Short mmCIF file of C-alpha atoms in Angstrom, two decimals:
data_model
loop_
_atom_site.label_atom_id
_atom_site.label_comp_id
_atom_site.label_asym_id
_atom_site.label_seq_id
_atom_site.Cartn_x
_atom_site.Cartn_y
_atom_site.Cartn_z
CA MET A 207 19.96 170.25 249.43
CA LYS A 208 19.19 172.93 252.02
CA ILE A 209 20.57 172.58 255.55
CA ASP A 210 21.05 174.84 258.56
CA VAL A 211 23.85 175.45 261.06
CA THR A 212 22.27 173.12 263.65
CA GLU A 213 22.31 170.28 261.14
CA VAL A 214 25.92 171.12 260.27
CA ARG A 215 26.88 170.98 263.95
CA ASN A 216 25.12 167.64 264.47
CA THR A 217 26.65 166.15 261.33
CA ILE A 218 30.17 167.20 262.32
CA LYS A 219 29.70 165.69 265.80
CA LYS A 220 28.57 162.35 264.34
CA MET A 221 31.12 161.98 261.55
CA GLY A 222 34.09 159.85 262.54
CA ASP A 223 36.08 160.41 259.34
CA LEU A 224 36.22 164.20 259.54
CA PRO A 225 39.59 165.93 259.74
CA SER A 226 40.47 166.06 263.42
CA LEU A 227 43.11 167.78 265.47
CA PRO A 228 45.59 165.12 266.58
CA MET A 229 45.48 164.48 270.32
CA ILE A 230 48.96 165.95 270.61
CA VAL A 231 47.87 169.31 269.15
CA SER A 232 44.76 169.37 271.34
CA SER A 233 47.04 168.78 274.33
CA ILE A 234 49.28 171.69 273.28
CA VAL A 235 46.25 173.99 272.92
CA GLN A 236 45.11 173.07 276.44
CA LEU A 237 48.61 173.43 277.91
CA VAL A 238 49.01 176.94 276.52
CA LYS A 239 45.79 177.96 278.29
CA ASN A 240 47.25 176.89 281.65
CA PRO A 241 49.33 179.67 283.28
CA LYS A 242 51.35 177.03 285.16
CA THR A 243 52.60 175.41 281.95
CA SER A 244 56.37 175.46 281.40
CA ALA A 245 58.51 175.19 278.27
CA ALA A 246 59.46 171.70 279.43
CA ASP A 247 55.79 170.67 279.50
CA ILE A 248 55.23 171.68 275.88
CA THR A 249 58.55 170.20 274.76
CA ARG A 250 57.63 166.90 276.38
CA VAL A 251 54.30 166.72 274.51
CA ILE A 252 55.60 167.72 271.06
CA SER A 253 58.63 165.42 271.40
CA THR A 254 56.34 162.38 271.47
CA ASP A 255 55.72 162.97 267.74
CA PRO A 256 59.03 163.03 265.83
CA ALA A 257 57.36 164.08 262.56
CA LEU A 258 55.64 167.06 264.20
CA THR A 259 58.89 167.98 265.97
CA ALA A 260 60.73 168.04 262.64
CA LYS A 261 58.03 170.18 261.00
CA VAL A 262 58.00 172.72 263.83
CA LEU A 263 61.80 173.04 263.76
CA LYS A 264 61.76 173.38 259.96
CA LEU A 265 59.28 176.27 260.20
CA VAL A 266 61.15 177.93 263.06
CA ASN A 267 64.34 177.89 260.95
CA SER A 268 62.64 179.12 257.77
CA ALA A 269 63.18 182.50 256.13
CA TYR A 270 59.78 183.53 257.48
CA TYR A 271 61.26 183.97 260.96
CA GLY A 272 64.76 184.86 259.78
CA PHE A 273 66.75 183.97 262.89
CA PRO A 274 70.51 184.48 262.40
CA ARG A 275 71.43 181.07 263.82
CA GLU A 276 69.89 177.62 263.61
CA ILE A 277 67.46 176.69 266.35
CA LYS A 278 68.14 173.04 267.06
CA THR A 279 65.80 172.14 269.92
CA LEU A 280 62.14 172.57 270.75
CA THR A 281 63.03 174.08 274.09
CA SER A 282 65.06 176.79 272.35
CA ALA A 283 62.20 177.41 269.91
CA ILE A 284 59.73 177.78 272.77
CA MET A 285 62.01 180.10 274.74
CA ILE A 286 62.62 182.33 271.70
CA LEU A 287 59.16 182.32 270.11
CA GLY A 288 56.94 181.78 273.13
CA PHE A 289 54.19 179.26 273.84
CA ASN A 290 51.59 180.68 271.47
CA ASP A 291 53.87 180.84 268.45
CA VAL A 292 54.97 177.23 268.89
CA LYS A 293 51.37 176.15 269.42
CA ASN A 294 50.43 177.87 266.17
CA LEU A 295 53.34 176.27 264.31
CA ALA A 296 52.04 172.87 265.42
CA LEU A 297 48.55 173.86 264.27
CA SER A 298 49.95 175.04 260.92
CA ALA A 299 51.64 171.70 260.31
CA THR A 300 48.42 169.87 261.19
CA VAL A 301 46.21 172.02 258.98
CA PHE A 302 48.59 171.48 256.06
CA GLU A 303 47.99 167.72 256.29
CA ILE A 304 44.25 168.31 255.90
CA PHE A 305 44.74 170.45 252.80
CA ARG A 306 47.23 167.98 251.34
CA GLU A 307 44.71 165.14 251.05
CA ASP A 308 43.79 164.17 247.51
CA ASP A 309 41.29 166.48 245.86
CA GLU A 310 37.80 165.04 246.09
CA ALA A 311 36.45 167.41 243.43
CA VAL A 312 38.55 167.39 240.28
CA GLU A 313 37.37 170.92 239.47
CA PHE A 314 38.73 172.26 242.77
CA SER A 315 42.42 172.49 243.69
CA ARG A 316 43.27 172.06 247.36
CA LYS A 317 46.84 173.07 246.57
CA LYS A 318 45.67 176.45 245.26
CA LEU A 319 43.35 176.84 248.24
CA TRP A 320 46.30 176.19 250.58
CA GLU A 321 48.38 178.78 248.71
CA HIS A 322 45.52 181.27 249.10
CA SER A 323 45.13 180.41 252.79
CA VAL A 324 48.84 180.88 253.50
CA ALA A 325 48.77 184.22 251.66
CA VAL A 326 45.78 185.35 253.74
CA ALA A 327 47.47 184.18 256.96
CA VAL A 328 50.73 185.96 256.19
CA THR A 329 49.02 189.15 255.01
CA ALA A 330 46.65 189.24 257.99
CA ARG A 331 49.56 188.79 260.39
CA MET A 332 51.43 191.62 258.67
CA LEU A 333 48.40 193.92 258.99
CA ALA A 334 48.05 192.92 262.66
CA ASN A 335 51.68 193.80 263.31
CA ILE A 336 51.26 197.17 261.57
CA GLN A 337 48.32 197.87 263.91
CA LYS A 338 50.30 196.52 266.90
CA TYR A 339 47.57 193.96 267.58
CA ARG A 340 48.30 191.92 270.70
CA GLU A 341 47.80 188.44 269.16
CA PRO A 342 49.32 188.42 265.64
CA GLU A 343 49.88 184.66 265.68
CA GLU A 344 46.22 183.98 266.44
CA VAL A 345 45.45 186.15 263.41
CA PHE A 346 47.83 183.97 261.37
CA ILE A 347 45.99 180.77 262.34
CA ALA A 348 42.60 182.35 261.64
CA GLY A 349 43.91 183.20 258.18
CA LEU A 350 45.00 179.62 257.58
CA LEU A 351 41.58 178.32 258.63
CA HIS A 352 39.30 180.97 257.13
CA ASP A 353 38.24 178.83 254.14
CA ILE A 354 38.44 175.37 255.70
CA GLY A 355 34.65 175.11 255.51
CA LYS A 356 35.02 174.63 251.75
CA LEU A 357 36.87 171.37 252.35
CA ILE A 358 34.14 170.20 254.72
CA ILE A 359 31.45 170.90 252.12
CA ASP A 360 33.47 168.88 249.59
CA HIS A 361 33.89 166.06 252.12
CA LEU A 362 30.38 165.83 253.61
CA TRP A 363 28.13 167.27 250.91
CA HIS A 364 30.07 166.40 247.78
CA ASP A 365 27.14 166.57 245.33
CA SER A 366 26.22 170.03 246.62
CA PHE A 367 29.86 171.07 246.32
CA LEU A 368 29.90 170.02 242.66
CA ALA A 369 26.72 172.04 242.08
CA ILE A 370 28.35 175.06 243.77
CA LEU A 371 31.42 174.74 241.55
CA LYS A 372 29.20 174.59 238.47
CA VAL A 373 27.56 177.88 239.48
CA ILE A 374 30.81 179.73 240.24
CA ASN A 375 32.50 178.49 237.08
CA SER A 376 30.12 180.75 235.18
CA GLY A 377 32.09 183.61 236.75
CA GLU A 378 28.97 185.48 237.86
CA LYS A 379 28.75 184.56 241.56
CA MET A 380 31.12 184.32 244.47
CA MET A 381 31.40 180.97 246.19
CA ARG A 382 29.55 182.01 249.34
CA SER A 383 26.59 183.26 247.26
CA ALA A 384 26.41 179.93 245.43
CA GLU A 385 26.67 178.06 248.75
CA GLN A 386 23.81 180.07 250.24
CA GLU A 387 21.69 179.50 247.15
CA ILE A 388 22.28 175.74 246.97
CA MET A 389 22.82 174.70 250.60
CA GLY A 390 21.36 177.48 252.73
CA VAL A 391 24.65 177.84 254.65
CA THR A 392 28.13 179.10 253.74
CA HIS A 393 31.67 177.82 254.14
CA SER A 394 32.20 180.52 256.79
CA GLU A 395 29.46 179.08 259.00
CA ILE A 396 30.63 175.51 258.46
CA GLY A 397 34.27 176.42 259.11
CA ALA A 398 33.33 178.14 262.36
CA VAL A 399 31.47 175.03 263.53
CA LEU A 400 34.54 172.89 262.79
CA CYS A 401 36.78 175.30 264.74
CA GLU A 402 34.37 175.05 267.69
CA HIS A 403 34.47 171.26 267.36
CA TRP A 404 38.26 171.48 267.64
CA ASN A 405 37.93 173.63 270.80
CA LEU A 406 39.88 176.48 269.25
CA PRO A 407 39.68 179.95 270.89
CA PRO A 408 36.25 181.60 270.49
CA ALA A 409 37.75 184.72 268.88
CA LEU A 410 39.33 182.58 266.19
CA CYS A 411 36.07 180.69 265.53
CA LYS A 412 34.14 183.95 265.23
CA ALA A 413 36.78 185.42 262.90
CA VAL A 414 36.29 182.44 260.57
CA LEU A 415 32.52 182.95 260.78
CA HIS A 416 32.57 186.67 259.97
CA HIS A 417 35.57 187.00 257.64
CA HIS A 418 33.33 188.08 254.75
CA ASN A 419 31.33 190.53 256.87
CA PRO A 420 33.44 191.85 259.77
CA SER A 421 31.00 194.68 260.42
CA LEU A 422 28.60 192.03 261.80
CA ALA A 423 31.21 190.62 264.19
CA PRO A 424 31.09 191.40 267.93
CA ALA A 425 33.12 194.53 268.68
CA GLU A 426 35.76 192.65 270.67
CA ILE A 427 36.70 190.47 267.70
CA PHE A 428 36.27 193.08 264.96
CA PRO A 429 40.06 193.64 264.64
CA ILE A 430 41.01 190.01 263.98
CA THR A 431 38.05 189.65 261.60
CA ALA A 432 38.99 192.85 259.78
CA PHE A 433 42.56 191.62 259.29
CA ILE A 434 41.31 188.35 257.73
CA HIS A 435 38.75 190.16 255.57
CA ALA A 436 41.32 192.62 254.21
CA ALA A 437 43.94 189.92 253.71
CA ASP A 438 41.46 187.83 251.73
CA VAL A 439 40.69 190.76 249.43
CA PHE A 440 44.35 191.75 248.98
CA SER A 441 45.45 188.15 248.32
CA ARG A 442 42.78 187.83 245.64
CA ILE A 443 43.96 191.09 244.07
CA ARG A 444 47.51 189.68 244.00
CA LYS A 445 46.15 186.42 242.50
CA ILE A 446 47.98 184.22 245.02
CA GLY A 447 46.42 180.76 244.94
CA SER A 448 42.66 180.50 244.62
CA GLY A 449 39.72 180.38 246.99
CA GLY A 450 37.67 178.56 244.35
CA ASP A 451 36.32 181.63 242.61
CA ASP A 452 38.40 184.47 241.22
CA LEU A 453 36.03 187.34 241.92
CA ILE A 454 37.29 190.10 244.21
CA PRO A 455 34.89 191.15 246.99
CA ARG A 456 34.54 194.76 248.04
CA LEU A 457 36.50 195.71 251.15
CA GLU A 458 34.05 196.88 253.83
CA LYS A 459 34.35 200.61 254.49
CA GLU A 460 34.60 199.98 258.25
CA VAL A 461 37.74 197.93 257.54
CA TRP A 462 39.23 200.72 255.38
CA TYR A 463 38.73 203.15 258.26
CA PHE A 464 40.14 200.70 260.82
CA LEU A 465 43.29 199.91 258.83
CA ARG A 466 43.82 203.55 257.82
CA ILE A 467 45.23 202.53 254.43
CA LYS A 468 45.46 205.36 251.94
CA PRO A 469 44.85 204.54 248.25
CA GLU A 470 48.21 206.04 247.31
CA ASN A 471 49.94 203.54 249.63
CA LEU A 472 48.36 200.42 248.13
CA ASP A 473 51.19 199.69 245.68
CA ASN A 474 53.71 199.65 248.53
CA LEU A 475 51.38 197.44 250.55
CA TYR A 476 51.10 194.97 247.67
CA LEU A 477 54.89 194.82 247.39
CA ARG A 478 55.12 194.02 251.10
CA ILE A 479 52.50 191.31 250.71
CA ASP A 480 54.46 189.72 247.85
CA GLU A 481 57.64 189.83 249.95
CA GLU A 482 55.96 188.32 253.02
CA VAL A 483 54.36 185.52 250.98
CA ALA A 484 57.72 184.76 249.34
CA LYS A 485 59.30 184.49 252.80
CA ALA A 486 56.54 182.11 253.87
CA GLU A 487 57.31 179.65 251.07
CA SER A 488 58.21 177.05 253.69
CA PHE A 489 54.56 176.97 254.77
CA LEU A 490 53.50 175.93 251.26
CA ASP A 491 55.13 172.52 251.54
CA ILE A 492 55.56 171.41 255.14
CA LYS A 493 57.13 167.94 255.00
#
């Protein structure tokens, strides 16, 4: 069944059972945009959800952040990490719940997709920090969400999703090629529409859209898109989780030039990726 992006957008608007950002997370996203927002404002909103509060504090105290002492309150977490980091921790916990839902396609593992998404998020953030990019946590969230369109295809166009899986199981095509062939749109386009529906930052939505072809992205969001693109390739090389197909795409030459990674340094980079993913183990099972 062939569809286009306009039909995707209309379908997502009409569907009441789609994964949605909880009102509390939407409120946090809006608060962070307001320059008058205080730590107390964000604490007050998150505190209305005890489960979310516990998840955020668990992540703050994980090995991923490595603070020498326990952070016991949301206010302390916000003061130490900043508004954006806490917002992104809340988003991370929410996205995990979407991935944790029972697999709708037996042939497709959401658990492995989550592992892949966390690996991409962690690796992209590491690359952003190496490049001294100003918004490394936004890069992290874009990494978590880069493949979320695959879940939407499974949810809304399940028969097409099964047909896509049948094609990629032959091992000859990447998932996005099979999606284009069968549906006329890709998970990148669908994921970007969902991010827009959630009112996430435009740069993040465009990074999801262009993560397979960053050279087509607007210049102002090329860096974040390049980080996600490279992290996706490197995570596939390291075989961390699965994006649904196990083929390794070619890294765009523009991204090679931007990252300034020398071939002789790749082994060290892979070791750092493995270490960062190991530290992020807490993100693999947020309870």
